[in-house]
Tab-separated table of C-alpha atoms in Angstrom:
chain	number	residue	atom	x	y	z
A	28	MET	CA	-36.377	26.256	281.421
A	29	ASN	CA	-38.559	23.774	279.514
A	30	ILE	CA	-37.531	22.228	276.215
A	31	LYS	CA	-39.917	24.402	274.188
A	32	THR	CA	-38.393	27.607	275.477
A	33	LEU	CA	-34.861	26.309	274.963
A	34	VAL	CA	-35.633	25.368	271.367
A	35	VAL	CA	-36.998	28.844	270.660
A	36	LEU	CA	-33.952	30.505	272.178
A	37	CYS	CA	-31.545	28.374	270.186
A	38	THR	CA	-33.542	28.758	266.977
A	39	ALA	CA	-33.654	32.530	267.315
A	40	LEU	CA	-29.932	32.806	268.020
A	41	ILE	CA	-28.850	30.404	265.290
A	42	GLY	CA	-31.207	31.943	262.747
A	43	THR	CA	-29.967	35.446	263.449
A	44	THR	CA	-26.323	34.366	263.340
A	45	VAL	CA	-26.837	32.718	259.945
A	46	LEU	CA	-28.311	35.958	258.635
A	47	THR	CA	-25.145	37.882	259.458
A	48	GLY	CA	-23.141	36.369	256.611
A	49	CYS	CA	-24.336	38.383	253.634
A	50	GLN	CA	-21.672	40.783	252.395
A	51	SER	CA	-18.531	42.616	253.449
A	52	THR	CA	-18.090	46.382	253.298
A	53	THR	CA	-14.292	46.143	253.071
A	54	SER	CA	-11.769	44.135	251.062
A	55	ASN	CA	-8.157	43.902	249.855
A	56	ASN	CA	-6.587	45.165	253.086
A	57	THR	CA	-3.412	43.937	254.742
A	58	THR	CA	-5.026	42.948	258.035
A	59	GLY	CA	-7.779	40.882	256.404
A	60	ASN	CA	-10.892	42.455	257.905
A	61	ASN	CA	-13.422	41.065	255.449
A	62	ARG	CA	-15.972	39.456	257.776
A	63	GLN	CA	-19.370	39.007	256.161
A	64	GLN	CA	-22.021	41.422	257.461
A	65	LEU	CA	-25.798	41.761	257.591
A	66	LEU	CA	-26.811	45.124	256.093
A	67	LEU	CA	-30.578	45.535	255.821
A	68	ILE	CA	-30.872	49.298	256.289
A	69	PRO	CA	-30.353	51.546	253.226
A	70	ASN	CA	-26.945	53.192	253.382
A	71	ALA	CA	-27.903	56.494	251.752
A	72	GLN	CA	-30.886	57.033	254.043
A	73	LEU	CA	-28.879	56.394	257.213
A	74	ASN	CA	-25.995	58.632	256.124
A	75	ALA	CA	-28.361	61.464	255.200
A	76	GLU	CA	-30.102	61.351	258.564
A	77	VAL	CA	-26.790	61.252	260.421
A	78	ALA	CA	-25.386	64.143	258.375
A	79	GLN	CA	-28.347	66.304	259.365
A	80	GLU	CA	-27.924	65.459	263.054
A	81	TYR	CA	-24.207	66.181	262.786
A	82	LYS	CA	-24.909	69.547	261.186
A	83	THR	CA	-27.154	70.446	264.121
A	84	LEU	CA	-24.546	69.345	266.662
A	85	ILE	CA	-21.801	71.393	264.986
A	86	SER	CA	-24.075	74.430	264.827
A	87	GLN	CA	-24.795	74.142	268.549
A	88	ALA	CA	-21.089	73.836	269.336
A	89	ARG	CA	-20.356	76.902	267.237
A	90	GLN	CA	-23.029	78.925	269.035
A	91	ALA	CA	-21.545	77.847	272.360
A	92	LYS	CA	-18.077	78.928	271.135
A	93	ALA	CA	-16.882	75.375	271.720
A	94	LEU	CA	-16.160	74.458	268.098
A	95	ASN	CA	-12.567	73.735	267.098
A	96	VAL	CA	-11.059	75.201	270.227
A	97	PRO	CA	-8.394	75.199	271.430
A	98	ALA	CA	-7.153	76.052	267.930
A	99	SER	CA	-3.946	74.068	268.465
A	100	TYR	CA	-5.958	70.902	269.102
A	101	ALA	CA	-8.125	71.465	266.038
A	102	LYS	CA	-5.076	71.983	263.828
A	103	ARG	CA	-3.467	68.751	265.017
A	104	VAL	CA	-6.667	66.752	264.637
A	105	LYS	CA	-7.410	68.010	261.132
A	106	THR	CA	-3.818	67.463	259.964
A	107	ILE	CA	-3.819	63.847	261.149
A	108	PHE	CA	-7.309	63.236	259.764
A	109	ASN	CA	-6.388	64.630	256.343
A	110	ARG	CA	-3.312	62.409	256.193
A	111	ILE	CA	-5.346	59.294	256.957
A	112	VAL	CA	-8.341	59.889	254.650
A	113	PRO	CA	-6.565	59.016	251.351
A	114	HIS	CA	-5.621	55.618	252.771
A	115	THR	CA	-9.231	54.586	253.329
A	116	THR	CA	-9.202	53.297	249.744
A	117	ALA	CA	-7.032	50.419	250.974
A	118	PHE	CA	-10.232	49.058	252.521
A	119	ARG	CA	-12.882	50.132	250.041
A	120	GLN	CA	-12.665	51.857	246.669
A	121	ASP	CA	-15.190	54.520	247.626
A	122	GLY	CA	-13.402	55.332	250.895
A	123	SER	CA	-12.004	58.659	249.737
A	124	SER	CA	-15.412	59.735	248.416
A	125	PHE	CA	-17.095	59.511	251.825
A	126	ASN	CA	-18.289	62.868	253.110
A	127	TRP	CA	-15.411	62.901	255.586
A	128	GLU	CA	-15.455	65.746	258.077
A	129	ILE	CA	-13.869	66.197	261.488
A	130	ASN	CA	-14.289	68.787	264.207
A	131	VAL	CA	-13.090	69.296	267.753
A	132	ILE	CA	-15.654	70.132	270.433
A	133	ASN	CA	-14.299	71.687	273.605
A	134	THR	CA	-15.584	69.605	276.529
A	135	ASP	CA	-13.971	67.559	279.291
A	136	GLU	CA	-15.390	64.364	277.829
A	137	VAL	CA	-12.768	61.683	277.143
A	138	ASN	CA	-14.241	60.472	273.880
A	139	ALA	CA	-14.267	60.595	270.093
A	140	TRP	CA	-16.596	59.102	267.490
A	141	CYS	CA	-17.168	58.770	263.763
A	142	ALA	CA	-20.749	58.528	262.529
A	143	PRO	CA	-21.936	56.689	259.410
A	144	GLY	CA	-20.734	58.420	256.256
A	145	GLY	CA	-17.597	59.850	257.849
A	146	LYS	CA	-18.765	62.641	260.162
A	147	MET	CA	-16.407	62.736	263.146
A	148	VAL	CA	-15.951	64.530	266.469
A	149	VAL	CA	-12.973	64.531	268.813
A	150	TYR	CA	-13.625	66.001	272.263
A	151	SER	CA	-10.816	68.149	273.602
A	152	GLY	CA	-10.963	66.300	276.915
A	153	ILE	CA	-9.447	63.161	275.455
A	154	ILE	CA	-6.452	65.079	274.090
A	155	LYS	CA	-5.903	67.034	277.274
A	156	GLN	CA	-6.515	64.373	279.899
A	157	LEU	CA	-4.491	61.686	278.108
A	158	ASN	CA	-1.815	64.133	276.943
A	159	LEU	CA	-1.910	62.525	273.510
A	160	THR	CA	0.970	62.499	271.077
A	161	ASP	CA	0.181	62.841	267.367
A	162	ASP	CA	0.725	59.093	266.910
A	163	GLU	CA	-1.689	58.285	269.747
A	164	LEU	CA	-4.219	60.714	268.345
A	165	ALA	CA	-3.855	59.001	264.967
A	166	ALA	CA	-4.689	55.688	266.664
A	167	ILE	CA	-7.948	57.179	267.952
A	168	ILE	CA	-8.868	58.822	264.666
A	169	GLY	CA	-8.027	55.688	262.673
A	170	HIS	CA	-10.078	53.521	265.031
A	171	GLU	CA	-13.146	55.729	264.735
A	172	MET	CA	-12.829	56.048	260.952
A	173	ALA	CA	-12.701	52.256	260.798
A	174	HIS	CA	-16.194	52.085	262.297
A	175	ALA	CA	-17.465	54.211	259.411
A	176	LEU	CA	-15.596	52.208	256.775
A	177	ARG	CA	-17.005	48.944	258.096
A	178	GLU	CA	-20.449	50.544	258.514
A	179	HIS	CA	-20.736	49.115	262.009
A	180	THR	CA	-23.683	51.315	262.990
A	181	ARG	CA	-25.657	50.160	259.968
A	182	GLU	CA	-24.692	46.566	260.706
A	183	GLN	CA	-25.727	46.774	264.366
A	184	MET	CA	-29.075	48.316	263.452
A	185	SER	CA	-29.636	45.552	260.900
A	186	GLN	CA	-28.728	42.851	263.404
A	187	GLU	CA	-31.075	44.245	266.022
A	188	MET	CA	-33.866	44.446	263.448
A	189	ALA	CA	-33.341	40.808	262.392
A	190	LYS	CA	-32.964	39.601	265.984
A	191	SER	CA	-36.107	41.386	267.129
A	192	GLU	CA	-38.200	39.986	264.293
A	193	GLY	CA	-36.762	36.506	264.748
A	194	LEU	CA	-37.518	36.416	268.459
A	195	LYS	CA	-40.985	37.858	267.969
A	196	TRP	CA	-42.053	35.221	265.453
A	197	ALA	CA	-40.343	32.371	267.288
A	198	GLY	CA	-42.112	33.435	270.482
A	199	LYS	CA	-45.484	33.555	268.769
A	200	LEU	CA	-45.045	30.127	267.218
A	201	ALA	CA	-44.039	28.614	270.555
A	202	GLY	CA	-46.679	30.502	272.525
A	203	LEU	CA	-44.228	32.066	274.976
A	204	ASN	CA	-45.518	34.361	277.696
A	205	SER	CA	-43.991	37.763	278.521
A	206	ASP	CA	-41.579	36.366	281.130
A	207	GLN	CA	-40.305	33.755	278.693
A	208	MET	CA	-39.883	36.403	275.986
A	209	ASP	CA	-37.911	38.565	278.397
A	210	LEU	CA	-35.611	35.616	279.020
A	211	ALA	CA	-35.249	35.033	275.290
A	212	ASN	CA	-34.270	38.666	274.772
A	213	LEU	CA	-31.753	38.488	277.625
A	214	VAL	CA	-30.097	35.354	276.226
A	215	SER	CA	-30.053	36.923	272.778
A	216	LYS	CA	-28.373	40.048	274.139
A	217	TYR	CA	-25.536	38.231	275.902
A	218	GLY	CA	-25.225	35.432	273.367
A	219	PHE	CA	-25.400	37.544	270.225
A	220	SER	CA	-25.500	41.326	270.456
A	221	LEU	CA	-22.667	41.988	272.903
A	222	PRO	CA	-20.181	39.519	271.389
A	223	PHE	CA	-20.788	41.019	267.953
A	224	SER	CA	-20.273	44.522	269.330
A	225	ARG	CA	-16.941	43.437	270.771
A	226	THR	CA	-16.046	41.931	267.396
A	227	MET	CA	-16.698	45.296	265.773
A	228	GLU	CA	-14.485	47.055	268.289
A	229	LYS	CA	-11.660	44.605	267.604
A	230	GLU	CA	-12.072	45.190	263.883
A	231	ALA	CA	-11.881	48.942	264.397
A	232	ASP	CA	-8.725	48.540	266.478
A	233	VAL	CA	-6.969	46.534	263.777
A	234	ILE	CA	-8.201	48.596	260.821
A	235	GLY	CA	-7.250	51.742	262.694
A	236	LEU	CA	-3.791	50.261	263.208
A	237	GLU	CA	-3.415	49.766	259.459
A	238	LEU	CA	-4.775	53.204	258.613
A	239	MET	CA	-2.371	55.012	260.934
A	240	ALA	CA	0.574	52.944	259.661
A	241	ARG	CA	-0.230	53.720	256.039
A	242	ALA	CA	-0.425	57.428	256.906
A	243	GLY	CA	3.005	57.351	258.543
A	244	TYR	CA	2.030	57.210	262.215
A	245	ASN	CA	3.758	54.695	264.469
A	246	PRO	CA	1.397	51.756	265.223
A	247	GLN	CA	3.199	51.166	268.517
A	248	ALA	CA	1.446	54.290	269.794
A	249	ALA	CA	-1.844	52.359	269.810
A	250	VAL	CA	-0.469	50.378	272.752
A	251	THR	CA	0.528	53.451	274.752
A	252	LEU	CA	-2.860	54.977	273.966
A	253	TRP	CA	-4.756	52.084	275.523
A	254	GLU	CA	-2.358	51.964	278.445
A	255	LYS	CA	-3.296	55.587	279.120
A	256	MET	CA	-6.984	54.739	278.712
A	257	ALA	CA	-6.607	51.903	281.217
A	258	LYS	CA	-5.240	54.322	283.793
A	259	VAL	CA	-8.224	56.628	283.277
A	260	SER	CA	-10.996	54.031	283.062
A	261	GLY	CA	-9.599	50.959	284.791
A	262	GLU	CA	-10.554	47.399	283.841
A	263	GLY	CA	-13.737	47.081	285.868
A	264	SER	CA	-15.155	43.883	287.341
A	265	ALA	CA	-15.519	40.497	285.653
A	266	LEU	CA	-19.258	41.147	285.334
A	267	GLU	CA	-18.617	44.494	283.641
A	268	ALA	CA	-16.248	42.789	281.225
A	269	LEU	CA	-18.928	40.202	280.395
A	270	THR	CA	-21.669	42.754	279.817
A	271	SER	CA	-19.581	45.395	278.037
A	272	THR	CA	-19.833	46.088	274.316
A	273	HIS	CA	-16.097	46.834	274.288
A	274	PRO	CA	-13.115	44.530	274.872
A	275	THR	CA	-11.158	45.156	278.055
A	276	ASN	CA	-8.176	47.470	277.761
A	277	SER	CA	-5.785	44.594	278.452
A	278	ALA	CA	-7.420	42.460	275.741
A	279	ARG	CA	-7.122	45.351	273.296
A	280	ILE	CA	-3.465	45.890	274.090
A	281	ASN	CA	-2.668	42.186	273.675
A	282	GLU	CA	-4.469	41.983	270.323
A	283	ILE	CA	-2.811	45.156	269.026
A	284	LYS	CA	0.610	43.818	269.990
A	285	LYS	CA	-0.121	40.594	268.093
A	286	ARG	CA	-1.105	42.482	264.934
A	287	GLN	CA	1.651	45.093	264.866
A	288	ASP	CA	4.047	42.971	262.817
A	289	GLU	CA	1.494	42.974	259.997
A	290	VAL	CA	1.393	46.758	259.713
A	291	MET	CA	4.917	47.830	260.642
A	292	PRO	CA	6.130	47.343	257.029
A	293	LEU	CA	3.427	49.805	255.941
A	294	TYR	CA	4.684	52.319	258.476
A	295	GLU	CA	8.309	51.831	257.414
A	296	ALA	CA	7.324	52.196	253.750
A	297	SER	CA	5.479	55.417	254.516
A	298	LYS	CA	8.498	56.802	256.359
A	299	SER	CA	10.787	55.778	253.501
A	300	LYS	CA	8.531	57.409	250.937
A	301	LYS	CA	8.534	60.670	252.866
A	302	ALA	CA	12.300	60.558	253.266
A	303	THR	CA	12.976	60.012	249.565
A	304	GLY	CA	10.538	62.775	248.650
A	305	THR	CA	12.591	65.473	250.404
A	306	LYS	CA	16.084	66.914	250.276
A	307	LYS	CA	18.064	68.328	253.116
A	308	GLY	CA	16.373	71.416	254.423
A	309	GLY	CA	12.949	69.908	253.830
A	310	LYS	CA	12.556	70.889	250.137
A	311	LYS	CA	10.914	68.350	247.884
A	312	ARG	CA	12.920	66.882	245.027
């Protein structure tokens, strides 16, 4: 690699990294997830487009008789979700005013996701194949809701937009050929995009931990959840770990264990509040 190409690569990466520190979507939370973010794409436009796509997906699932079945799964998911939603205001004041919605789709897929604006799907396969407890399910739901609260999709799209434009103009100024531009894009991917994606996943893990604790679900279940996931997915090779957008299961478990002491008081307070709000026999005072 000649010096001209190296300068362009470094300039593009440094320039894009500097652009990431613009604002934070969350604040005032116990776990301190207030990293500055680059948000170029209009929030309302993205959420509206996603909501329409979500509506179509739910309609298709309903037509296929795969929506919110089994009913027992749907009931559990919605109960946990509804307990967590009010606690989103711990991260942002408008958290409870998101257009939060959750549905179960009956497939064997071991997955769940929350789209921008709060539209969420849990696939029945993840509940069945991992034999999830309510606390473990809360860890999943909290994690996915955290992505929406931090607007990670919007942030990633903004980063890719800035990175693409930065590389394009740097390449033109330096007169790079197509092979050199391909190299620049590859370095940018592994030096910038993937590490930031892993950062977002770590944020979602920790925010999800706080959300579930505030809602009265045991944060220790996040560890058993990822231990179950490790058995299903495995760790993969060193190369897969390098090129993955997600942290390894073992890295996730270690980080969650480190952060549990921060959120356990929230869990204990939630349990105490529930206990003092009831009499024997389960009747409220």
